[in-house]
JSON list of C-alpha atoms in Angstrom, two decimals:
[
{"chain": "A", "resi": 97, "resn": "UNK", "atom": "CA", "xyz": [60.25, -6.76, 60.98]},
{"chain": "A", "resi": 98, "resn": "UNK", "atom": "CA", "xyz": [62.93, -6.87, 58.30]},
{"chain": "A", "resi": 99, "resn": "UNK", "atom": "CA", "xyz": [65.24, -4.51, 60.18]},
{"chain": "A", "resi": 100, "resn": "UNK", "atom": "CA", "xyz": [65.40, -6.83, 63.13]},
{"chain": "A", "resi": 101, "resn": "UNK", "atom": "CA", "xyz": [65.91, -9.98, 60.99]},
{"chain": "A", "resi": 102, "resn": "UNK", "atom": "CA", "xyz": [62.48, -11.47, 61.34]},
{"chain": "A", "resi": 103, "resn": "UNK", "atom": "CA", "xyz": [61.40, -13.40, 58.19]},
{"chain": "A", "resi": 104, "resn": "UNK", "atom": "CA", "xyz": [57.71, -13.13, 58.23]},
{"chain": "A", "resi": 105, "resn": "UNK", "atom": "CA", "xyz": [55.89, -15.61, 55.23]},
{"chain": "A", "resi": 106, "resn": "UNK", "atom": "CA", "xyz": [52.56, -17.32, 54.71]},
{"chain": "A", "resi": 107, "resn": "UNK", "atom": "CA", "xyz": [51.55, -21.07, 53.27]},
{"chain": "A", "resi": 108, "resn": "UNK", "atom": "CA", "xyz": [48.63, -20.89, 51.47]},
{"chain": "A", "resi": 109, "resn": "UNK", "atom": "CA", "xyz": [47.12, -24.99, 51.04]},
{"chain": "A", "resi": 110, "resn": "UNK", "atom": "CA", "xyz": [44.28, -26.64, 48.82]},
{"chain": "A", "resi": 111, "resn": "UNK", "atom": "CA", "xyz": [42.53, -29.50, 50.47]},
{"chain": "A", "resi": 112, "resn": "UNK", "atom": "CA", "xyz": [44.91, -31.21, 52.53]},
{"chain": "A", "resi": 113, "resn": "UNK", "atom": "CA", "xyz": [44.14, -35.13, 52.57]},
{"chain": "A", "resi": 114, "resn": "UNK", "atom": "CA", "xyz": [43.43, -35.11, 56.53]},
{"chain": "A", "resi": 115, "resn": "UNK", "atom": "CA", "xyz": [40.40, -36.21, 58.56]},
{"chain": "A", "resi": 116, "resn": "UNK", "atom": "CA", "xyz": [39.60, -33.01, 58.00]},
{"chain": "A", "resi": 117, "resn": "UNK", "atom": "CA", "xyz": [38.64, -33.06, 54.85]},
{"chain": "A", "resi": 118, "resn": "UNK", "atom": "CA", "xyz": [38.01, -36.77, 54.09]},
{"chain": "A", "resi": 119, "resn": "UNK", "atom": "CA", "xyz": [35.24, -37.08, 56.21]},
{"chain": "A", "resi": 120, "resn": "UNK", "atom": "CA", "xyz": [31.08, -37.65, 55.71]},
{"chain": "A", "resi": 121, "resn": "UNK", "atom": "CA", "xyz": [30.16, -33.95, 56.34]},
{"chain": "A", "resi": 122, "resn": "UNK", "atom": "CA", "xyz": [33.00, -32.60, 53.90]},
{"chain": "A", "resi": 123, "resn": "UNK", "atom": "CA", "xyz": [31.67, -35.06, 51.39]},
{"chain": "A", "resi": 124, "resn": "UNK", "atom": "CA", "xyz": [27.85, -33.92, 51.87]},
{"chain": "A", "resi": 125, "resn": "UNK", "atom": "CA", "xyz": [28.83, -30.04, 51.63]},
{"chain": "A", "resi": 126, "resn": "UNK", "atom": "CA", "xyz": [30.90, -30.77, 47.93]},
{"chain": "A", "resi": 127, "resn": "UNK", "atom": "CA", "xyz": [28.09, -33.56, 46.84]},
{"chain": "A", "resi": 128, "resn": "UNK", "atom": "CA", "xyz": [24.95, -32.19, 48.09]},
{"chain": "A", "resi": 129, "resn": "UNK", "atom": "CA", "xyz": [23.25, -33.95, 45.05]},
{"chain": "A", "resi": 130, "resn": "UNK", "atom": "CA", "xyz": [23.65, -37.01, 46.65]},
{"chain": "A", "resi": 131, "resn": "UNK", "atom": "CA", "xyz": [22.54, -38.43, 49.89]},
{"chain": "A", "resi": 132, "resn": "UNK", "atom": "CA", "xyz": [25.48, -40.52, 50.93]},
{"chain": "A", "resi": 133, "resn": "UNK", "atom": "CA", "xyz": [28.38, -39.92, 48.66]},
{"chain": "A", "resi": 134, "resn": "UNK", "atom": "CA", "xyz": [31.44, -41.35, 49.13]},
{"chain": "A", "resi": 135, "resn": "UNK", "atom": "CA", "xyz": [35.37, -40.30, 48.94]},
{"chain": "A", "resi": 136, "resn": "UNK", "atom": "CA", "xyz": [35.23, -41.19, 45.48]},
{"chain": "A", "resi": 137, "resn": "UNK", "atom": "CA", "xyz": [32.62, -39.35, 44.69]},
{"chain": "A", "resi": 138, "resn": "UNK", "atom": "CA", "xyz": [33.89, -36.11, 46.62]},
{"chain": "A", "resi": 139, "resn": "UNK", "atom": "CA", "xyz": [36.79, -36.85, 44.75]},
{"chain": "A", "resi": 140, "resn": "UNK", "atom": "CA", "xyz": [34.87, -35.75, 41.92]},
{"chain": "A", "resi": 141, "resn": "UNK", "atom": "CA", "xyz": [33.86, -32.27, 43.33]},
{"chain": "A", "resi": 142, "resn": "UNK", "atom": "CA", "xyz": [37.65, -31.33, 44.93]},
{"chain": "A", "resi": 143, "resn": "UNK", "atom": "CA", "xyz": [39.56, -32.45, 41.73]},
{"chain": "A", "resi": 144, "resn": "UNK", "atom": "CA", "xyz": [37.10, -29.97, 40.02]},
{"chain": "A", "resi": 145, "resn": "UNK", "atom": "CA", "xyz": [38.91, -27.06, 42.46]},
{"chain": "A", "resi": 146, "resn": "UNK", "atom": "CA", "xyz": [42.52, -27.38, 41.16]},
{"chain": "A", "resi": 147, "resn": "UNK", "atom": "CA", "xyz": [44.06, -26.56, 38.29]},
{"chain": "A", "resi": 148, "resn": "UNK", "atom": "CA", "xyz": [46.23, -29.60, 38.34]},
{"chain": "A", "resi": 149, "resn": "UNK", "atom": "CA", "xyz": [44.21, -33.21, 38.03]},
{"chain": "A", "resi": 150, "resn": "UNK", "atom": "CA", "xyz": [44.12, -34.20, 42.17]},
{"chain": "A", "resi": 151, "resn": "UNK", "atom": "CA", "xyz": [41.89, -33.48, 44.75]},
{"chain": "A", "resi": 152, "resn": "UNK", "atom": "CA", "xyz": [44.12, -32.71, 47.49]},
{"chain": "A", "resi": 153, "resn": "UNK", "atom": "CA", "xyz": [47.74, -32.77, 48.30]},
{"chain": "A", "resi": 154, "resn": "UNK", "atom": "CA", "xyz": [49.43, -34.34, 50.95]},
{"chain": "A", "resi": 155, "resn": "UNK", "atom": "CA", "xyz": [50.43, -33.04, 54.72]},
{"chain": "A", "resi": 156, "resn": "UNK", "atom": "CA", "xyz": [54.26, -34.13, 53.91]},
{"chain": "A", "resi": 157, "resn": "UNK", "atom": "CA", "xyz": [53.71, -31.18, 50.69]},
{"chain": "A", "resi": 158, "resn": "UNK", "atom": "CA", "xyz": [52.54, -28.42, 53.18]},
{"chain": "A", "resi": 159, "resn": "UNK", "atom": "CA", "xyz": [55.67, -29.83, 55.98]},
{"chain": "A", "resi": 160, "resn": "UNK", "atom": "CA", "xyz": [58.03, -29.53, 52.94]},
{"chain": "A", "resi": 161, "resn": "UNK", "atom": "CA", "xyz": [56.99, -25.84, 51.77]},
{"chain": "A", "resi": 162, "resn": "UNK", "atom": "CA", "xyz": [57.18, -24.95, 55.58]},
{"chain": "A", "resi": 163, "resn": "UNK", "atom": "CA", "xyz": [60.68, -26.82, 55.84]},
{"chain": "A", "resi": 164, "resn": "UNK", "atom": "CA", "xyz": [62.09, -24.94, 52.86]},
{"chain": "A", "resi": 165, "resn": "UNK", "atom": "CA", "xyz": [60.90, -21.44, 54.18]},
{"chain": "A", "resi": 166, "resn": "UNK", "atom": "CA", "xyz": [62.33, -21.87, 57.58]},
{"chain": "A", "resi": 167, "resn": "UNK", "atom": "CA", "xyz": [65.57, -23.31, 55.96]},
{"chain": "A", "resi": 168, "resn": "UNK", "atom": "CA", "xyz": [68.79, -21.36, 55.24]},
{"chain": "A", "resi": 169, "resn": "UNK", "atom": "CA", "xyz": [67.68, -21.57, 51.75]},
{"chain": "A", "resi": 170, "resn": "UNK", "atom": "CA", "xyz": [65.03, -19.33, 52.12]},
{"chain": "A", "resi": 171, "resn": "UNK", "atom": "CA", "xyz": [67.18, -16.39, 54.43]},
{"chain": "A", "resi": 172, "resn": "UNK", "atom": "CA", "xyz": [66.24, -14.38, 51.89]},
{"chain": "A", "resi": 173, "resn": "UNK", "atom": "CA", "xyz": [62.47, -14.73, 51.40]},
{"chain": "A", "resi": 174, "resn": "UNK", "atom": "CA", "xyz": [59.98, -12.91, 53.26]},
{"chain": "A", "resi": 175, "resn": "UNK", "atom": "CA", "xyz": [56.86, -11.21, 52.74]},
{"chain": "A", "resi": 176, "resn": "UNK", "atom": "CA", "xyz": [55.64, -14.02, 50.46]},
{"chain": "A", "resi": 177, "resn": "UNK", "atom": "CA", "xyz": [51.86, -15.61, 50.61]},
{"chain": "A", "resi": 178, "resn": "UNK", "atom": "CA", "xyz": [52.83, -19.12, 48.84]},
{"chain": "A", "resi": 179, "resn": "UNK", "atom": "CA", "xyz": [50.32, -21.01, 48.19]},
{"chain": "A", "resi": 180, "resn": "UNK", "atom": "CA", "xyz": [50.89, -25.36, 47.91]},
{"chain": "A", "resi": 181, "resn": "UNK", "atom": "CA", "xyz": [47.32, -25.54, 45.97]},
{"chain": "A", "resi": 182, "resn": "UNK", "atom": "CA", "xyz": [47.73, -27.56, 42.89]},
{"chain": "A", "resi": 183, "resn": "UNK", "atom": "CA", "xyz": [47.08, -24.53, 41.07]},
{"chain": "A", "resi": 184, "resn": "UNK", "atom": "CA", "xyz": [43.90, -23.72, 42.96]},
{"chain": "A", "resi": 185, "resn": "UNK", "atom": "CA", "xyz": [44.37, -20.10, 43.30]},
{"chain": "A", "resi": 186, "resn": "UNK", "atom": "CA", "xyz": [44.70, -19.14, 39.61]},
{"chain": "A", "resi": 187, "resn": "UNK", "atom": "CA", "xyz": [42.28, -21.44, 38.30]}
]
């Protein structure tokens, strides 16, 4: 879509700390060696998943990527898968 100025690129997240992932079933799926873990414990698990020592980034880190690719900045990027993952994807 490159000829007709359309910019098309992907963001690629890690956990993002949401209800969505800090909830009970989340923490039973990562910690199904215990019968009622807690956030702390799944904390554990997800930190285990990233390459860099946290076990989920923030919504405001996913906004900012998204901000940046849709600003003038970025007229010049496209076609790019970028992941926000803590270093998830190459670990």
């Amino acid at each position: 879509l490159g000829e007709h100025g359309i910019r098309v690129n992907s963001v690629h997240p890690t956990s993002v700390e949401t209800p969505m992932v800090t909830n009970e079933a989340t923490f039973k799926l990562f910690r199904p060696d215990l019968d009622n873990p807690t956030e702390e414990e799944f904390k554990e698990a997800a930190v285990a998943m990233n390459l860099l020592p946290t076990p989920w980034v923030q919504p405001v880190d996913i906004s900012n990527a998204l901000l940046f690719l849709a600003s003038d900045e970025a007229r010049y990027i496209t076609g790019v898968t970028l992941p926000v993952d803590a270093g998830a994807t190459i670990k």
